[in-house]
XYZ file of C-alpha atoms in Angstrom:
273
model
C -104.970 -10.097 -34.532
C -106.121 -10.739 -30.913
C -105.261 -14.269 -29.073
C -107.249 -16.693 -31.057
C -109.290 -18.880 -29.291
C -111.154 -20.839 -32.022
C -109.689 -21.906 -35.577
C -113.026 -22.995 -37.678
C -111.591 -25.136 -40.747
C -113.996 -26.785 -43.763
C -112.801 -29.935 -44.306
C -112.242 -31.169 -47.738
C -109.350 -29.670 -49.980
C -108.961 -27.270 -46.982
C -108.048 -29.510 -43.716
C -108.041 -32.603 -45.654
C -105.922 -33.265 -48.591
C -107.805 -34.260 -52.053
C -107.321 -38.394 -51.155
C -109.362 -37.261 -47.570
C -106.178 -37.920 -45.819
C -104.889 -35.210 -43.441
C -101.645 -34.125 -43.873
C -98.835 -34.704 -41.148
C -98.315 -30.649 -40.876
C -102.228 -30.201 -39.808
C -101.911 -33.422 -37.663
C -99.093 -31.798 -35.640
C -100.960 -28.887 -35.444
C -103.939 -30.459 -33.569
C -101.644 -31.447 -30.782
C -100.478 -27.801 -30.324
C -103.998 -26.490 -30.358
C -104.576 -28.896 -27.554
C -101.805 -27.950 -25.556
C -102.068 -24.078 -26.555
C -105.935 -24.402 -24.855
C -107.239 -23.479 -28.706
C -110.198 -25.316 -30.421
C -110.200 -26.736 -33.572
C -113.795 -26.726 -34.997
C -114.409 -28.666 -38.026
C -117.222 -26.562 -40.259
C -118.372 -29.444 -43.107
C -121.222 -30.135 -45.104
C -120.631 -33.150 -44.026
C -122.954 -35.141 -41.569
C -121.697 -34.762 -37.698
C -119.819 -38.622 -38.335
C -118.642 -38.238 -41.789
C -115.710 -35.701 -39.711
C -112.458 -38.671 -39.867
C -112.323 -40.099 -36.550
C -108.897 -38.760 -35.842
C -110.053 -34.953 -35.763
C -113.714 -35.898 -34.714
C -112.137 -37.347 -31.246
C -109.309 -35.319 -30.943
C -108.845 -33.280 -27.286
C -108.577 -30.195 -29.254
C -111.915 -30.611 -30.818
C -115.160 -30.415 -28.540
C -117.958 -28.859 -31.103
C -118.517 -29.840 -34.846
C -120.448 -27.840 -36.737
C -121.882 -29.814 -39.610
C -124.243 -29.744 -42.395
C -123.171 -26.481 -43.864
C -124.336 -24.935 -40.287
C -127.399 -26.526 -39.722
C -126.097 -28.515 -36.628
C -123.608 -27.550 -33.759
C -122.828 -30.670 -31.933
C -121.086 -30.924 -28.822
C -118.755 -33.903 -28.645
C -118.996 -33.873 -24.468
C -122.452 -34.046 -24.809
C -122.890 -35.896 -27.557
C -125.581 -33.086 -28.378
C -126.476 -30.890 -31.269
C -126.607 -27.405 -29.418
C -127.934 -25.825 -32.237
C -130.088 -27.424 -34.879
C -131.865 -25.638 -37.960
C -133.852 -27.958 -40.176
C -135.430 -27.674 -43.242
C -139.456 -27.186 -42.844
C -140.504 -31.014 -43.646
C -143.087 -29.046 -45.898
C -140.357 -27.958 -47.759
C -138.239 -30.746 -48.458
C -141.617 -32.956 -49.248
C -142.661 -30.218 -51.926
C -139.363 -30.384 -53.157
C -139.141 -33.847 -53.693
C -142.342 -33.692 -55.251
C -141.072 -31.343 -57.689
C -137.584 -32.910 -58.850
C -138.215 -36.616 -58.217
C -139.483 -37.660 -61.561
C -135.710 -36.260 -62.988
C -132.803 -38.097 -63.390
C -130.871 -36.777 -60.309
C -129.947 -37.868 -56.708
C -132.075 -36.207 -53.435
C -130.341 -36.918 -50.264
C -131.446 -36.151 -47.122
C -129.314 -35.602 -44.037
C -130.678 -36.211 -40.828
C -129.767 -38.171 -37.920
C -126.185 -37.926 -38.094
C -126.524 -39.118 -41.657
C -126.761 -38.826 -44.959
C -129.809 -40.811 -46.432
C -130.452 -42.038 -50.062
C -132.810 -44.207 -51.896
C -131.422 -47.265 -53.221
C -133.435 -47.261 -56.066
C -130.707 -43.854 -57.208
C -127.736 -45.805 -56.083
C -126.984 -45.549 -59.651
C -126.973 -42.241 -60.663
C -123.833 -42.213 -58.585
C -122.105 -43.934 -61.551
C -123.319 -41.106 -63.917
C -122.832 -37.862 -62.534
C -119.821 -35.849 -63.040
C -117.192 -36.634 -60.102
C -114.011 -37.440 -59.553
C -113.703 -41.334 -59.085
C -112.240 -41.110 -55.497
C -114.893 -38.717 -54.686
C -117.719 -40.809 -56.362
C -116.457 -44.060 -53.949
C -116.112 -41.519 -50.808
C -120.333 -40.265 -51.694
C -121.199 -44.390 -51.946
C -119.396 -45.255 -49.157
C -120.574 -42.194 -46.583
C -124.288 -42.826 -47.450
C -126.963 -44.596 -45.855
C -129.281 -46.620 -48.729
C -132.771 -46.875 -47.820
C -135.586 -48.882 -49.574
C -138.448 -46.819 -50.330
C -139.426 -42.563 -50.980
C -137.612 -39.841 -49.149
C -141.056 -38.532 -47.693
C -141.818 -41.530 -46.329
C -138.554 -42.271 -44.317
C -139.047 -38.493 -42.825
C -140.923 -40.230 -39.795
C -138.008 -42.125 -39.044
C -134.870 -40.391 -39.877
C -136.109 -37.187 -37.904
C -135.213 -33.422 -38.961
C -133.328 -32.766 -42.166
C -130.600 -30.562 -42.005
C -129.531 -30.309 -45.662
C -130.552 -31.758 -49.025
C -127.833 -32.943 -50.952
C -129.157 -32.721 -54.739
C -126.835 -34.689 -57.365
C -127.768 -33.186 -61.321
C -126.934 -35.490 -64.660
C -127.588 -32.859 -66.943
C -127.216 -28.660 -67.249
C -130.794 -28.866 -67.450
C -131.655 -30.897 -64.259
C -129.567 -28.504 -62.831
C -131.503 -25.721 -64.227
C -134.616 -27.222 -62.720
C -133.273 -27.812 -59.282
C -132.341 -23.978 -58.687
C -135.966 -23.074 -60.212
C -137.140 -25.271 -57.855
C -134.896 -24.332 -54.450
C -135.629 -20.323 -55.647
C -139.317 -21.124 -56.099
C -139.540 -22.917 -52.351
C -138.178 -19.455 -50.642
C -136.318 -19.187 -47.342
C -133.418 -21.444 -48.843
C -130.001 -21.444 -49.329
C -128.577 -23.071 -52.244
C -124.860 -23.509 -52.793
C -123.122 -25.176 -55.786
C -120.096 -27.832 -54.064
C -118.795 -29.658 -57.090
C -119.185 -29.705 -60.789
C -122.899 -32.063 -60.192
C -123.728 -31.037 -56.491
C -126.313 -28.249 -54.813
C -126.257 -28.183 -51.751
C -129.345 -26.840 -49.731
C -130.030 -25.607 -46.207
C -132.541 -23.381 -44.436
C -132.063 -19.906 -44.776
C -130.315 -19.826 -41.352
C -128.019 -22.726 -41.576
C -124.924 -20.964 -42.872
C -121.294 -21.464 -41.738
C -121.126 -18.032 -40.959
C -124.314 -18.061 -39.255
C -122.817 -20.651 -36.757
C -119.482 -19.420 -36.129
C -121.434 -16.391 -34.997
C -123.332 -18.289 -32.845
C -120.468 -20.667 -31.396
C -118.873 -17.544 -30.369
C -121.512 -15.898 -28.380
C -122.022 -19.466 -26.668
C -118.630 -19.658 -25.755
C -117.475 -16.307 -24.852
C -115.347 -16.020 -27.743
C -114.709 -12.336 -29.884
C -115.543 -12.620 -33.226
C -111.646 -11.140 -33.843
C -110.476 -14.402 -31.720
C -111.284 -16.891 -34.632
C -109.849 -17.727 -37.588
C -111.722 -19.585 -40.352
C -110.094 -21.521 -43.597
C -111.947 -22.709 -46.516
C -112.121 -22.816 -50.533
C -115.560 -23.329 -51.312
C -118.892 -21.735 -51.963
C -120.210 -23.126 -48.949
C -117.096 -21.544 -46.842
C -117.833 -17.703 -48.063
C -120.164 -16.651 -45.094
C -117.676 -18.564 -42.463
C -114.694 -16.526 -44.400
C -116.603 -13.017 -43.918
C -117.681 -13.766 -40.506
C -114.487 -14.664 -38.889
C -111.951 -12.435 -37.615
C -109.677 -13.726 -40.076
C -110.898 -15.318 -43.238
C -108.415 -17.523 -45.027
C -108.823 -19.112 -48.664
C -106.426 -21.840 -49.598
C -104.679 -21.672 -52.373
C -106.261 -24.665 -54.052
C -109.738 -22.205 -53.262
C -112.308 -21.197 -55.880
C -110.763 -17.883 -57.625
C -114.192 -15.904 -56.781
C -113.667 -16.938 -52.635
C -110.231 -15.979 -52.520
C -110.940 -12.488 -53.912
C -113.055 -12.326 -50.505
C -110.154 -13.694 -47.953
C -108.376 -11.860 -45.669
C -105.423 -13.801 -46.171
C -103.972 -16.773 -48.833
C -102.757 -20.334 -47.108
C -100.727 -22.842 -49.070
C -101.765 -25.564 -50.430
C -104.783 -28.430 -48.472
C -102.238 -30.978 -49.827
C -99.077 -29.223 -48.316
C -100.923 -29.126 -44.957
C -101.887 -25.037 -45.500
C -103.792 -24.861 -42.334
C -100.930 -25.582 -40.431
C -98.156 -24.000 -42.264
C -100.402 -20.854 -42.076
C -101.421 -20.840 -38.756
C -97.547 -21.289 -37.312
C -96.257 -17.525 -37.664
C -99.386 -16.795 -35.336
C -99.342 -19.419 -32.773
């Protein structure tokens, strides 16, 4: 392939290993990217500080892209270049529709990811690993009072996390997200949809990262293992699916990486650099 210039890399079980840590091989590799003049851009569903500190504020990293592509932020700025919310119409009706169920709306916004306190424990009932479950407590922000009523305040929502206790809160969450329109809905674990405007894909913002900076679509490279990584592995110039990945997303990769926990990114990403 042609020189890269970007490497775009979803964070957890693909940069990180499954404990969140990141492995000494893809912490070596940061420091080459630096030197090499290459950028590292974490691509997350995560909110823009939910990216560890040690890659967030690394020299090789200058843009995050974050909530599943609805923000680009630039870490010199300390900007989001490119934000695409979810019409506040739309996330009010949809809390209006799935509230009354036994399930867990979060609303990132702000940098964050918000919650009401009054669901803090639903976190202790759906279907997570413990580690996982601790991570979701820990990243959140616990507000008193109704979603809607915090949208004043927290400003434009970027993606709705929506936790499910049941196969049939589930069922009524995607009725619900199809029913809205101009959505994109993407299942992320075993209890977790996660939604974003039609727009806000991975893919979508690698495309539009490039074009900002100058960069060929054939001069990135883009690893992931999840739903939410397919449009960011189709739109790069080489899509790679770990080998921990989802069966279905590594039937659409270019290549195969080994193992998040072995430090795949790296050991990948040597016999080109």
């Amino acid at each position: 392939m042609a020189d890269i210039r970007a490497v775009f890399v979803d964070l957890d079980d693909t940069f990180l290993a499954p404990d969140k840590s990141i492995p000494a091989p893809n912490l070596q590799l940061m420091d080459l990217l630096a030197a090499r003049g290459i950028e590292l851009v974490p691509c997350t569903g995560r909110h823009v500080m939910g990216v560890p500190e040690a890659m967030r504020t690394h020299a090789c990293v200058r843009h995050v892209v974050a909530s599943n592509g609805g923000i680009v932020f630039d870490r010199a700025t300390g900007e989001n270049i490119r934000l695409v919310p979810i019409a506040r119409e739309k996330v009010e009706w949809l809390y209006g529709r799935l509230s009354p169920l036994p399930m867990i709306f979060d609303a990132f916004a702000d940098g964050k990811a918000y919650s009401e306190l009054a669901r803090r424990p639903l976190f202790d009932q759906i279907d997570v690993p413990d580690g996982l479950r601790t991570y979701l407590k820990q990243g959140r922000t616990f507000m008193d009072g109704r979603i809607p009523e915090l949208l004043d305040q927290i400003g434009s929502v970027t993606k709705l996390s929506l936790f499910f206790t049941s196969g049939e809160v589930a069922e009524a969450i995607s009725a619900a997200v199809y029913e809205a329109g101009g959505l994109v809905m993407v299942q992320t674990s075993a209890s977790c949809y996660e939604v974003t405007d039609a727009a806000a894909t991975k893919g979508e913002a690698l495309v539009w990262l490039a074009a900002h900076e100058g960069w060929g679509i054939e001069q990135t490279v883009a690893f992931g293992d999840n739903n939410n990584d397919v449009t960011m592995i189709e739109a790069a110039g080489d899509g790679v699916v770990m080998e921990n990945g989802e069966p279905h997303v590594k039937a659409l990769a270019d290549h195969i990486a080994p193992p998040a926990v072995e430090g795949g990114v790296a050991l990948y990403l040597q016999r080109l650099l």
